[in-house]
Amino acid sequence: MMFFNDPTFVLLIPAVILAVYAQWKVKSTYDKFSQVRCSRGYTGAQVARYILDDYRLQKIEVAPTPGDLTDHYDPRTGKLNLSESVYNSSSVAAIGVAAHEAGHAIQDAKSYVPLKLRNGLVPVTNLGTTLAFPLFLLGLFASLPVFMDIGIILFSLAVVFSVVTLPVEFNASRRAIRVLADGNFLTAQELPMAKAVLDAAALTYVAATAMALLNLARLLIMRNQRD
């Protein structure tokens, strides 16, 4: 968000560039390896099911969900949702994504601390992202520093959420590659392709964290200028 002629906006330029690059990277990498069929012939849904069953997580349902790259594990419902292009696909890219989401289910089953922390932050993060900038702007234009401070505190929760998300996503990807190798779901030639897809996806989370941190820096600079 640009506050009129706010000179601190330039701080966001590196994060914006990284975000654009990350989006291009994940799309181009996924598109490339979605054209490479897994030589074992598994679909994304089959791989996710095999992995979950191997970890005795039969109670977790693997279900298709509308959209493109809308794949996610929902710890509230215990359901692993795979986008239709992943659920039915036998591509190396789809196998990597399905295994990654299964990795989140395994994290949940093993009470992986960063995941538990991230899940606990969801309600306060949603509140923080909704109210942070309006309260900060109110304090800025009405010369009420206390509202600026509250806005910064609320936005800080979103920053913490972004930071905590990084180990959650990196760990899920590491679990995915290890399970795919151990279970012989992919060949030695195909594993680096799946890893490239997951690495590109992880870059989007890095970009989001960088954007959040730099936005927080902007708020702090503008707040200090009011003292």
mmCIF file with all atom_site columns, C-alpha atoms in Angstrom:
data_model
loop_
_atom_site.group_PDB
_atom_site.id
_atom_site.type_symbol
_atom_site.label_atom_id
_atom_site.label_alt_id
_atom_site.label_comp_id
_atom_site.label_asym_id
_atom_site.label_entity_id
_atom_site.label_seq_id
_atom_site.pdbx_PDB_ins_code
_atom_site.Cartn_x
_atom_site.Cartn_y
_atom_site.Cartn_z
_atom_site.occupancy
_atom_site.B_iso_or_equiv
_atom_site.pdbx_formal_charge
_atom_site.auth_seq_id
_atom_site.auth_comp_id
_atom_site.auth_asym_id
_atom_site.auth_atom_id
_atom_site.pdbx_PDB_model_num
ATOM 1   C CA . MET A 1 1   ? 0.000   0.000   0.000   1.00 0.00 ? 1   MET A CA 1
ATOM 2   C CA . MET A 1 2   ? 1.415   3.365   -0.978  1.00 0.00 ? 2   MET A CA 1
ATOM 3   C CA . PHE A 1 3   ? 0.535   6.211   1.356   1.00 0.00 ? 3   PHE A CA 1
ATOM 4   C CA . PHE A 1 4   ? 0.309   9.043   -1.182  1.00 0.00 ? 4   PHE A CA 1
ATOM 5   C CA . ASN A 1 5   ? 3.843   10.313  -1.827  1.00 0.00 ? 5   ASN A CA 1
ATOM 6   C CA . ASP A 1 6   ? 5.404   8.140   0.857   1.00 0.00 ? 6   ASP A CA 1
ATOM 7   C CA . PRO A 1 7   ? 9.143   7.897   0.048   1.00 0.00 ? 7   PRO A CA 1
ATOM 8   C CA . THR A 1 8   ? 9.473   4.665   2.061   1.00 0.00 ? 8   THR A CA 1
ATOM 9   C CA . PHE A 1 9   ? 7.604   2.898   -0.738  1.00 0.00 ? 9   PHE A CA 1
ATOM 10  C CA . VAL A 1 10  ? 10.963  2.370   -2.468  1.00 0.00 ? 10  VAL A CA 1
ATOM 11  C CA . LEU A 1 11  ? 11.790  -0.141  0.264   1.00 0.00 ? 11  LEU A CA 1
ATOM 12  C CA . LEU A 1 12  ? 9.262   -2.500  -1.291  1.00 0.00 ? 12  LEU A CA 1
ATOM 13  C CA . ILE A 1 13  ? 10.855  -2.536  -4.742  1.00 0.00 ? 13  ILE A CA 1
ATOM 14  C CA . PRO A 1 14  ? 13.189  -5.512  -4.065  1.00 0.00 ? 14  PRO A CA 1
ATOM 15  C CA . ALA A 1 15  ? 10.305  -7.526  -2.575  1.00 0.00 ? 15  ALA A CA 1
ATOM 16  C CA . VAL A 1 16  ? 8.026   -6.666  -5.503  1.00 0.00 ? 16  VAL A CA 1
ATOM 17  C CA . ILE A 1 17  ? 10.688  -7.792  -7.967  1.00 0.00 ? 17  ILE A CA 1
ATOM 18  C CA . LEU A 1 18  ? 11.217  -11.007 -6.008  1.00 0.00 ? 18  LEU A CA 1
ATOM 19  C CA . ALA A 1 19  ? 7.458   -11.640 -5.851  1.00 0.00 ? 19  ALA A CA 1
ATOM 20  C CA . VAL A 1 20  ? 7.054   -11.206 -9.614  1.00 0.00 ? 20  VAL A CA 1
ATOM 21  C CA . TYR A 1 21  ? 10.023  -13.469 -10.263 1.00 0.00 ? 21  TYR A CA 1
ATOM 22  C CA . ALA A 1 22  ? 8.712   -16.088 -7.820  1.00 0.00 ? 22  ALA A CA 1
ATOM 23  C CA . GLN A 1 23  ? 5.297   -16.178 -9.485  1.00 0.00 ? 23  GLN A CA 1
ATOM 24  C CA . TRP A 1 24  ? 6.900   -16.540 -12.905 1.00 0.00 ? 24  TRP A CA 1
ATOM 25  C CA . LYS A 1 25  ? 9.279   -19.208 -11.619 1.00 0.00 ? 25  LYS A CA 1
ATOM 26  C CA . VAL A 1 26  ? 6.610   -21.372 -10.010 1.00 0.00 ? 26  VAL A CA 1
ATOM 27  C CA . LYS A 1 27  ? 4.327   -21.174 -13.045 1.00 0.00 ? 27  LYS A CA 1
ATOM 28  C CA . SER A 1 28  ? 7.033   -21.854 -15.606 1.00 0.00 ? 28  SER A CA 1
ATOM 29  C CA . THR A 1 29  ? 8.566   -24.688 -13.584 1.00 0.00 ? 29  THR A CA 1
ATOM 30  C CA . TYR A 1 30  ? 5.211   -26.315 -12.888 1.00 0.00 ? 30  TYR A CA 1
ATOM 31  C CA . ASP A 1 31  ? 4.129   -25.971 -16.523 1.00 0.00 ? 31  ASP A CA 1
ATOM 32  C CA . LYS A 1 32  ? 7.408   -27.497 -17.687 1.00 0.00 ? 32  LYS A CA 1
ATOM 33  C CA . PHE A 1 33  ? 7.320   -30.569 -15.475 1.00 0.00 ? 33  PHE A CA 1
ATOM 34  C CA . SER A 1 34  ? 3.567   -31.049 -15.742 1.00 0.00 ? 34  SER A CA 1
ATOM 35  C CA . GLN A 1 35  ? 4.397   -32.194 -19.262 1.00 0.00 ? 35  GLN A CA 1
ATOM 36  C CA . VAL A 1 36  ? 6.697   -34.944 -17.952 1.00 0.00 ? 36  VAL A CA 1
ATOM 37  C CA . ARG A 1 37  ? 4.757   -38.107 -17.148 1.00 0.00 ? 37  ARG A CA 1
ATOM 38  C CA . CYS A 1 38  ? 5.833   -40.114 -14.104 1.00 0.00 ? 38  CYS A CA 1
ATOM 39  C CA . SER A 1 39  ? 7.350   -43.331 -15.442 1.00 0.00 ? 39  SER A CA 1
ATOM 40  C CA . ARG A 1 40  ? 5.714   -45.357 -12.642 1.00 0.00 ? 40  ARG A CA 1
ATOM 41  C CA . GLY A 1 41  ? 2.282   -44.150 -13.797 1.00 0.00 ? 41  GLY A CA 1
ATOM 42  C CA . TYR A 1 42  ? 0.978   -42.951 -10.423 1.00 0.00 ? 42  TYR A CA 1
ATOM 43  C CA . THR A 1 43  ? -1.482  -40.066 -10.180 1.00 0.00 ? 43  THR A CA 1
ATOM 44  C CA . GLY A 1 44  ? -1.206  -37.333 -7.593  1.00 0.00 ? 44  GLY A CA 1
ATOM 45  C CA . ALA A 1 45  ? -4.182  -38.752 -5.714  1.00 0.00 ? 45  ALA A CA 1
ATOM 46  C CA . GLN A 1 46  ? -2.663  -42.236 -5.624  1.00 0.00 ? 46  GLN A CA 1
ATOM 47  C CA . VAL A 1 47  ? 0.674   -40.995 -4.324  1.00 0.00 ? 47  VAL A CA 1
ATOM 48  C CA . ALA A 1 48  ? -0.965  -38.922 -1.598  1.00 0.00 ? 48  ALA A CA 1
ATOM 49  C CA . ARG A 1 49  ? -3.092  -41.919 -0.565  1.00 0.00 ? 49  ARG A CA 1
ATOM 50  C CA . TYR A 1 50  ? -0.136  -44.305 -0.491  1.00 0.00 ? 50  TYR A CA 1
ATOM 51  C CA . ILE A 1 51  ? 1.938   -41.901 1.598   1.00 0.00 ? 51  ILE A CA 1
ATOM 52  C CA . LEU A 1 52  ? -0.847  -41.254 4.099   1.00 0.00 ? 52  LEU A CA 1
ATOM 53  C CA . ASP A 1 53  ? -1.613  -44.964 4.433   1.00 0.00 ? 53  ASP A CA 1
ATOM 54  C CA . ASP A 1 54  ? 2.063   -45.719 4.975   1.00 0.00 ? 54  ASP A CA 1
ATOM 55  C CA . TYR A 1 55  ? 1.999   -43.300 7.923   1.00 0.00 ? 55  TYR A CA 1
ATOM 56  C CA . ARG A 1 56  ? -1.219  -44.873 9.224   1.00 0.00 ? 56  ARG A CA 1
ATOM 57  C CA . LEU A 1 57  ? -3.255  -41.815 8.349   1.00 0.00 ? 57  LEU A CA 1
ATOM 58  C CA . GLN A 1 58  ? -6.109  -43.684 6.675   1.00 0.00 ? 58  GLN A CA 1
ATOM 59  C CA . LYS A 1 59  ? -8.634  -41.351 8.300   1.00 0.00 ? 59  LYS A CA 1
ATOM 60  C CA . ILE A 1 60  ? -7.411  -38.439 6.175   1.00 0.00 ? 60  ILE A CA 1
ATOM 61  C CA . GLU A 1 61  ? -9.446  -38.101 2.993   1.00 0.00 ? 61  GLU A CA 1
ATOM 62  C CA . VAL A 1 62  ? -7.777  -37.201 -0.298  1.00 0.00 ? 62  VAL A CA 1
ATOM 63  C CA . ALA A 1 63  ? -10.253 -35.179 -2.338  1.00 0.00 ? 63  ALA A CA 1
ATOM 64  C CA . PRO A 1 64  ? -10.242 -33.097 -5.539  1.00 0.00 ? 64  PRO A CA 1
ATOM 65  C CA . THR A 1 65  ? -10.818 -29.363 -5.243  1.00 0.00 ? 65  THR A CA 1
ATOM 66  C CA . PRO A 1 66  ? -11.593 -26.816 -7.985  1.00 0.00 ? 66  PRO A CA 1
ATOM 67  C CA . GLY A 1 67  ? -8.976  -24.433 -9.304  1.00 0.00 ? 67  GLY A CA 1
ATOM 68  C CA . ASP A 1 68  ? -5.370  -24.525 -10.413 1.00 0.00 ? 68  ASP A CA 1
ATOM 69  C CA . LEU A 1 69  ? -2.631  -25.044 -7.789  1.00 0.00 ? 69  LEU A CA 1
ATOM 70  C CA . THR A 1 70  ? -5.240  -24.748 -5.029  1.00 0.00 ? 70  THR A CA 1
ATOM 71  C CA . ASP A 1 71  ? -3.772  -27.777 -3.276  1.00 0.00 ? 71  ASP A CA 1
ATOM 72  C CA . HIS A 1 72  ? -3.794  -27.675 0.522   1.00 0.00 ? 72  HIS A CA 1
ATOM 73  C CA . TYR A 1 73  ? -4.131  -29.756 3.648   1.00 0.00 ? 73  TYR A CA 1
ATOM 74  C CA . ASP A 1 74  ? -6.862  -28.599 6.028   1.00 0.00 ? 74  ASP A CA 1
ATOM 75  C CA . PRO A 1 75  ? -6.022  -29.610 9.616   1.00 0.00 ? 75  PRO A CA 1
ATOM 76  C CA . ARG A 1 76  ? -9.497  -28.575 10.796  1.00 0.00 ? 76  ARG A CA 1
ATOM 77  C CA . THR A 1 77  ? -11.272 -31.135 8.652   1.00 0.00 ? 77  THR A CA 1
ATOM 78  C CA . GLY A 1 78  ? -8.436  -33.612 8.288   1.00 0.00 ? 78  GLY A CA 1
ATOM 79  C CA . LYS A 1 79  ? -8.808  -33.483 4.510   1.00 0.00 ? 79  LYS A CA 1
ATOM 80  C CA . LEU A 1 80  ? -6.062  -33.296 1.908   1.00 0.00 ? 80  LEU A CA 1
ATOM 81  C CA . ASN A 1 81  ? -7.389  -31.288 -1.040  1.00 0.00 ? 81  ASN A CA 1
ATOM 82  C CA . LEU A 1 82  ? -5.703  -31.586 -4.411  1.00 0.00 ? 82  LEU A CA 1
ATOM 83  C CA . SER A 1 83  ? -6.521  -29.384 -7.376  1.00 0.00 ? 83  SER A CA 1
ATOM 84  C CA . GLU A 1 84  ? -8.049  -31.378 -10.206 1.00 0.00 ? 84  GLU A CA 1
ATOM 85  C CA . SER A 1 85  ? -4.944  -30.947 -12.363 1.00 0.00 ? 85  SER A CA 1
ATOM 86  C CA . VAL A 1 86  ? -2.886  -32.592 -9.603  1.00 0.00 ? 86  VAL A CA 1
ATOM 87  C CA . TYR A 1 87  ? -5.445  -35.136 -8.382  1.00 0.00 ? 87  TYR A CA 1
ATOM 88  C CA . ASN A 1 88  ? -5.843  -36.840 -11.769 1.00 0.00 ? 88  ASN A CA 1
ATOM 89  C CA . SER A 1 89  ? -2.419  -36.141 -13.246 1.00 0.00 ? 89  SER A CA 1
ATOM 90  C CA . SER A 1 90  ? 0.488   -38.563 -13.571 1.00 0.00 ? 90  SER A CA 1
ATOM 91  C CA . SER A 1 91  ? 3.001   -35.783 -14.177 1.00 0.00 ? 91  SER A CA 1
ATOM 92  C CA . VAL A 1 92  ? 6.176   -35.398 -12.141 1.00 0.00 ? 92  VAL A CA 1
ATOM 93  C CA . ALA A 1 93  ? 4.994   -31.934 -11.075 1.00 0.00 ? 93  ALA A CA 1
ATOM 94  C CA . ALA A 1 94  ? 1.673   -33.291 -9.787  1.00 0.00 ? 94  ALA A CA 1
ATOM 95  C CA . ILE A 1 95  ? 3.415   -36.079 -7.864  1.00 0.00 ? 95  ILE A CA 1
ATOM 96  C CA . GLY A 1 96  ? 5.684   -33.537 -6.165  1.00 0.00 ? 96  GLY A CA 1
ATOM 97  C CA . VAL A 1 97  ? 2.803   -31.278 -5.165  1.00 0.00 ? 97  VAL A CA 1
ATOM 98  C CA . ALA A 1 98  ? 0.707   -34.191 -3.859  1.00 0.00 ? 98  ALA A CA 1
ATOM 99  C CA . ALA A 1 99  ? 3.620   -35.475 -1.767  1.00 0.00 ? 99  ALA A CA 1
ATOM 100 C CA . HIS A 1 100 ? 4.220   -31.978 -0.390  1.00 0.00 ? 100 HIS A CA 1
ATOM 101 C CA . GLU A 1 101 ? 0.628   -31.696 0.812   1.00 0.00 ? 101 GLU A CA 1
ATOM 102 C CA . ALA A 1 102 ? 0.862   -35.168 2.317   1.00 0.00 ? 102 ALA A CA 1
ATOM 103 C CA . GLY A 1 103 ? 3.926   -33.840 4.115   1.00 0.00 ? 103 GLY A CA 1
ATOM 104 C CA . HIS A 1 104 ? 1.720   -31.267 5.834   1.00 0.00 ? 104 HIS A CA 1
ATOM 105 C CA . ALA A 1 105 ? -0.628  -34.020 6.993   1.00 0.00 ? 105 ALA A CA 1
ATOM 106 C CA . ILE A 1 106 ? 2.343   -35.909 8.419   1.00 0.00 ? 106 ILE A CA 1
ATOM 107 C CA . GLN A 1 107 ? 3.482   -32.732 10.189  1.00 0.00 ? 107 GLN A CA 1
ATOM 108 C CA . ASP A 1 108 ? 0.051   -32.418 11.748  1.00 0.00 ? 108 ASP A CA 1
ATOM 109 C CA . ALA A 1 109 ? 0.042   -36.049 12.867  1.00 0.00 ? 109 ALA A CA 1
ATOM 110 C CA . LYS A 1 110 ? 3.468   -35.662 14.425  1.00 0.00 ? 110 LYS A CA 1
ATOM 111 C CA . SER A 1 111 ? 2.539   -32.335 16.093  1.00 0.00 ? 111 SER A CA 1
ATOM 112 C CA . TYR A 1 112 ? 5.262   -30.469 14.235  1.00 0.00 ? 112 TYR A CA 1
ATOM 113 C CA . VAL A 1 113 ? 5.724   -27.345 16.355  1.00 0.00 ? 113 VAL A CA 1
ATOM 114 C CA . PRO A 1 114 ? 5.993   -24.692 13.596  1.00 0.00 ? 114 PRO A CA 1
ATOM 115 C CA . LEU A 1 115 ? 2.783   -26.009 12.006  1.00 0.00 ? 115 LEU A CA 1
ATOM 116 C CA . LYS A 1 116 ? 0.954   -25.934 15.336  1.00 0.00 ? 116 LYS A CA 1
ATOM 117 C CA . LEU A 1 117 ? 2.192   -22.387 15.891  1.00 0.00 ? 117 LEU A CA 1
ATOM 118 C CA . ARG A 1 118 ? 1.111   -21.287 12.416  1.00 0.00 ? 118 ARG A CA 1
ATOM 119 C CA . ASN A 1 119 ? -2.334  -22.826 12.822  1.00 0.00 ? 119 ASN A CA 1
ATOM 120 C CA . GLY A 1 120 ? -2.732  -21.066 16.161  1.00 0.00 ? 120 GLY A CA 1
ATOM 121 C CA . LEU A 1 121 ? -1.812  -17.740 14.579  1.00 0.00 ? 121 LEU A CA 1
ATOM 122 C CA . VAL A 1 122 ? -4.441  -17.927 11.824  1.00 0.00 ? 122 VAL A CA 1
ATOM 123 C CA . PRO A 1 123 ? -7.321  -16.193 13.697  1.00 0.00 ? 123 PRO A CA 1
ATOM 124 C CA . VAL A 1 124 ? -5.199  -13.335 15.071  1.00 0.00 ? 124 VAL A CA 1
ATOM 125 C CA . THR A 1 125 ? -3.387  -12.981 11.758  1.00 0.00 ? 125 THR A CA 1
ATOM 126 C CA . ASN A 1 126 ? -6.670  -12.583 9.885   1.00 0.00 ? 126 ASN A CA 1
ATOM 127 C CA . LEU A 1 127 ? -7.705  -9.909  12.359  1.00 0.00 ? 127 LEU A CA 1
ATOM 128 C CA . GLY A 1 128 ? -4.338  -8.214  12.127  1.00 0.00 ? 128 GLY A CA 1
ATOM 129 C CA . THR A 1 129 ? -4.242  -8.032  8.333   1.00 0.00 ? 129 THR A CA 1
ATOM 130 C CA . THR A 1 130 ? -7.788  -6.638  8.268   1.00 0.00 ? 130 THR A CA 1
ATOM 131 C CA . LEU A 1 131 ? -7.316  -3.888  10.842  1.00 0.00 ? 131 LEU A CA 1
ATOM 132 C CA . ALA A 1 132 ? -3.601  -3.067  10.777  1.00 0.00 ? 132 ALA A CA 1
ATOM 133 C CA . PHE A 1 133 ? -3.463  -0.577  7.906   1.00 0.00 ? 133 PHE A CA 1
ATOM 134 C CA . PRO A 1 134 ? -6.808  1.141   8.605   1.00 0.00 ? 134 PRO A CA 1
ATOM 135 C CA . LEU A 1 135 ? -5.790  1.760   12.222  1.00 0.00 ? 135 LEU A CA 1
ATOM 136 C CA . PHE A 1 136 ? -2.327  2.893   11.226  1.00 0.00 ? 136 PHE A CA 1
ATOM 137 C CA . LEU A 1 137 ? -3.733  5.321   8.658   1.00 0.00 ? 137 LEU A CA 1
ATOM 138 C CA . LEU A 1 138 ? -6.222  6.651   11.181  1.00 0.00 ? 138 LEU A CA 1
ATOM 139 C CA . GLY A 1 139 ? -3.402  7.323   13.589  1.00 0.00 ? 139 GLY A CA 1
ATOM 140 C CA . LEU A 1 140 ? -1.235  8.822   10.868  1.00 0.00 ? 140 LEU A CA 1
ATOM 141 C CA . PHE A 1 141 ? -3.774  11.318  9.522   1.00 0.00 ? 141 PHE A CA 1
ATOM 142 C CA . ALA A 1 142 ? -5.466  12.077  12.838  1.00 0.00 ? 142 ALA A CA 1
ATOM 143 C CA . SER A 1 143 ? -2.133  12.467  14.648  1.00 0.00 ? 143 SER A CA 1
ATOM 144 C CA . LEU A 1 144 ? -3.043  9.730   17.115  1.00 0.00 ? 144 LEU A CA 1
ATOM 145 C CA . PRO A 1 145 ? 0.164   7.745   17.687  1.00 0.00 ? 145 PRO A CA 1
ATOM 146 C CA . VAL A 1 146 ? -1.595  5.135   19.810  1.00 0.00 ? 146 VAL A CA 1
ATOM 147 C CA . PHE A 1 147 ? -3.571  3.938   16.762  1.00 0.00 ? 147 PHE A CA 1
ATOM 148 C CA . MET A 1 148 ? -0.373  3.789   14.744  1.00 0.00 ? 148 MET A CA 1
ATOM 149 C CA . ASP A 1 149 ? 1.168   1.620   17.457  1.00 0.00 ? 149 ASP A CA 1
ATOM 150 C CA . ILE A 1 150 ? -1.831  -0.705  17.534  1.00 0.00 ? 150 ILE A CA 1
ATOM 151 C CA . GLY A 1 151 ? -1.683  -1.016  13.755  1.00 0.00 ? 151 GLY A CA 1
ATOM 152 C CA . ILE A 1 152 ? 1.989   -1.919  13.911  1.00 0.00 ? 152 ILE A CA 1
ATOM 153 C CA . ILE A 1 153 ? 1.388   -4.534  16.596  1.00 0.00 ? 153 ILE A CA 1
ATOM 154 C CA . LEU A 1 154 ? -1.418  -6.107  14.571  1.00 0.00 ? 154 LEU A CA 1
ATOM 155 C CA . PHE A 1 155 ? 0.658   -6.139  11.407  1.00 0.00 ? 155 PHE A CA 1
ATOM 156 C CA . SER A 1 156 ? 3.530   -7.700  13.330  1.00 0.00 ? 156 SER A CA 1
ATOM 157 C CA . LEU A 1 157 ? 1.318   -10.746 13.850  1.00 0.00 ? 157 LEU A CA 1
ATOM 158 C CA . ALA A 1 158 ? 1.070   -11.150 10.083  1.00 0.00 ? 158 ALA A CA 1
ATOM 159 C CA . VAL A 1 159 ? 4.848   -10.864 9.838   1.00 0.00 ? 159 VAL A CA 1
ATOM 160 C CA . VAL A 1 160 ? 5.304   -13.577 12.467  1.00 0.00 ? 160 VAL A CA 1
ATOM 161 C CA . PHE A 1 161 ? 2.857   -15.771 10.547  1.00 0.00 ? 161 PHE A CA 1
ATOM 162 C CA . SER A 1 162 ? 4.892   -15.341 7.349   1.00 0.00 ? 162 SER A CA 1
ATOM 163 C CA . VAL A 1 163 ? 8.152   -16.128 9.103   1.00 0.00 ? 163 VAL A CA 1
ATOM 164 C CA . VAL A 1 164 ? 6.731   -19.244 10.786  1.00 0.00 ? 164 VAL A CA 1
ATOM 165 C CA . THR A 1 165 ? 5.341   -20.423 7.452   1.00 0.00 ? 165 THR A CA 1
ATOM 166 C CA . LEU A 1 166 ? 8.842   -20.773 5.988   1.00 0.00 ? 166 LEU A CA 1
ATOM 167 C CA . PRO A 1 167 ? 10.028  -23.769 8.062   1.00 0.00 ? 167 PRO A CA 1
ATOM 168 C CA . VAL A 1 168 ? 6.590   -25.368 7.661   1.00 0.00 ? 168 VAL A CA 1
ATOM 169 C CA . GLU A 1 169 ? 6.819   -25.259 3.865   1.00 0.00 ? 169 GLU A CA 1
ATOM 170 C CA . PHE A 1 170 ? 10.509  -26.166 3.638   1.00 0.00 ? 170 PHE A CA 1
ATOM 171 C CA . ASN A 1 171 ? 10.027  -29.124 5.968   1.00 0.00 ? 171 ASN A CA 1
ATOM 172 C CA . ALA A 1 172 ? 7.012   -30.403 4.022   1.00 0.00 ? 172 ALA A CA 1
ATOM 173 C CA . SER A 1 173 ? 9.050   -30.289 0.816   1.00 0.00 ? 173 SER A CA 1
ATOM 174 C CA . ARG A 1 174 ? 11.969  -32.153 2.393   1.00 0.00 ? 174 ARG A CA 1
ATOM 175 C CA . ARG A 1 175 ? 9.582   -34.811 3.674   1.00 0.00 ? 175 ARG A CA 1
ATOM 176 C CA . ALA A 1 176 ? 8.018   -35.071 0.220   1.00 0.00 ? 176 ALA A CA 1
ATOM 177 C CA . ILE A 1 177 ? 11.284  -35.644 -1.630  1.00 0.00 ? 177 ILE A CA 1
ATOM 178 C CA . ARG A 1 178 ? 12.472  -38.160 0.954   1.00 0.00 ? 178 ARG A CA 1
ATOM 179 C CA . VAL A 1 179 ? 9.204   -40.137 0.826   1.00 0.00 ? 179 VAL A CA 1
ATOM 180 C CA . LEU A 1 180 ? 9.115   -40.081 -2.973  1.00 0.00 ? 180 LEU A CA 1
ATOM 181 C CA . ALA A 1 181 ? 12.651  -41.463 -3.074  1.00 0.00 ? 181 ALA A CA 1
ATOM 182 C CA . ASP A 1 182 ? 12.150  -44.080 -0.352  1.00 0.00 ? 182 ASP A CA 1
ATOM 183 C CA . GLY A 1 183 ? 8.864   -45.260 -1.842  1.00 0.00 ? 183 GLY A CA 1
ATOM 184 C CA . ASN A 1 184 ? 10.246  -45.421 -5.392  1.00 0.00 ? 184 ASN A CA 1
ATOM 185 C CA . PHE A 1 185 ? 7.397   -43.249 -6.638  1.00 0.00 ? 185 PHE A CA 1
ATOM 186 C CA . LEU A 1 186 ? 9.830   -41.378 -8.882  1.00 0.00 ? 186 LEU A CA 1
ATOM 187 C CA . THR A 1 187 ? 13.039  -42.414 -10.573 1.00 0.00 ? 187 THR A CA 1
ATOM 188 C CA . ALA A 1 188 ? 16.419  -40.869 -9.827  1.00 0.00 ? 188 ALA A CA 1
ATOM 189 C CA . GLN A 1 189 ? 16.010  -38.740 -12.948 1.00 0.00 ? 189 GLN A CA 1
ATOM 190 C CA . GLU A 1 190 ? 12.533  -37.546 -11.981 1.00 0.00 ? 190 GLU A CA 1
ATOM 191 C CA . LEU A 1 191 ? 13.248  -36.607 -8.347  1.00 0.00 ? 191 LEU A CA 1
ATOM 192 C CA . PRO A 1 192 ? 15.218  -33.433 -9.236  1.00 0.00 ? 192 PRO A CA 1
ATOM 193 C CA . MET A 1 193 ? 12.286  -32.336 -11.409 1.00 0.00 ? 193 MET A CA 1
ATOM 194 C CA . ALA A 1 194 ? 9.828   -32.680 -8.516  1.00 0.00 ? 194 ALA A CA 1
ATOM 195 C CA . LYS A 1 195 ? 12.291  -30.887 -6.241  1.00 0.00 ? 195 LYS A CA 1
ATOM 196 C CA . ALA A 1 196 ? 12.554  -28.015 -8.739  1.00 0.00 ? 196 ALA A CA 1
ATOM 197 C CA . VAL A 1 197 ? 8.771   -27.584 -8.624  1.00 0.00 ? 197 VAL A CA 1
ATOM 198 C CA . LEU A 1 198 ? 8.719   -27.527 -4.813  1.00 0.00 ? 198 LEU A CA 1
ATOM 199 C CA . ASP A 1 199 ? 11.717  -25.177 -4.621  1.00 0.00 ? 199 ASP A CA 1
ATOM 200 C CA . ALA A 1 200 ? 9.974   -22.750 -6.971  1.00 0.00 ? 200 ALA A CA 1
ATOM 201 C CA . ALA A 1 201 ? 6.816   -22.880 -4.842  1.00 0.00 ? 201 ALA A CA 1
ATOM 202 C CA . ALA A 1 202 ? 8.879   -22.235 -1.699  1.00 0.00 ? 202 ALA A CA 1
ATOM 203 C CA . LEU A 1 203 ? 10.264  -19.088 -3.292  1.00 0.00 ? 203 LEU A CA 1
ATOM 204 C CA . THR A 1 204 ? 6.779   -17.552 -3.270  1.00 0.00 ? 204 THR A CA 1
ATOM 205 C CA . TYR A 1 205 ? 6.721   -17.872 0.531   1.00 0.00 ? 205 TYR A CA 1
ATOM 206 C CA . VAL A 1 206 ? 10.145  -16.264 0.762   1.00 0.00 ? 206 VAL A CA 1
ATOM 207 C CA . ALA A 1 207 ? 8.877   -13.368 -1.345  1.00 0.00 ? 207 ALA A CA 1
ATOM 208 C CA . ALA A 1 208 ? 5.771   -12.984 0.833   1.00 0.00 ? 208 ALA A CA 1
ATOM 209 C CA . THR A 1 209 ? 7.909   -12.889 3.969   1.00 0.00 ? 209 THR A CA 1
ATOM 210 C CA . ALA A 1 210 ? 10.231  -10.311 2.455   1.00 0.00 ? 210 ALA A CA 1
ATOM 211 C CA . MET A 1 211 ? 7.248   -8.161  1.525   1.00 0.00 ? 211 MET A CA 1
ATOM 212 C CA . ALA A 1 212 ? 5.818   -8.422  5.040   1.00 0.00 ? 212 ALA A CA 1
ATOM 213 C CA . LEU A 1 213 ? 9.125   -7.539  6.706   1.00 0.00 ? 213 LEU A CA 1
ATOM 214 C CA . LEU A 1 214 ? 9.716   -4.527  4.458   1.00 0.00 ? 214 LEU A CA 1
ATOM 215 C CA . ASN A 1 215 ? 6.160   -3.290  4.979   1.00 0.00 ? 215 ASN A CA 1
ATOM 216 C CA . LEU A 1 216 ? 6.719   -3.517  8.726   1.00 0.00 ? 216 LEU A CA 1
ATOM 217 C CA . ALA A 1 217 ? 9.925   -1.529  8.325   1.00 0.00 ? 217 ALA A CA 1
ATOM 218 C CA . ARG A 1 218 ? 7.969   1.155   6.446   1.00 0.00 ? 218 ARG A CA 1
ATOM 219 C CA . LEU A 1 219 ? 5.394   1.418   9.212   1.00 0.00 ? 219 LEU A CA 1
ATOM 220 C CA . LEU A 1 220 ? 8.095   1.746   11.850  1.00 0.00 ? 220 LEU A CA 1
ATOM 221 C CA . ILE A 1 221 ? 9.899   4.448   9.873   1.00 0.00 ? 221 ILE A CA 1
ATOM 222 C CA . MET A 1 222 ? 6.704   6.473   9.416   1.00 0.00 ? 222 MET A CA 1
ATOM 223 C CA . ARG A 1 223 ? 5.841   6.010   13.074  1.00 0.00 ? 223 ARG A CA 1
ATOM 224 C CA . ASN A 1 224 ? 9.260   7.274   14.190  1.00 0.00 ? 224 ASN A CA 1
ATOM 225 C CA . GLN A 1 225 ? 8.930   10.288  11.904  1.00 0.00 ? 225 GLN A CA 1
ATOM 226 C CA . ARG A 1 226 ? 5.902   11.356  13.982  1.00 0.00 ? 226 ARG A CA 1
ATOM 227 C CA . ASP A 1 227 ? 7.895   11.517  17.221  1.00 0.00 ? 227 ASP A CA 1
#
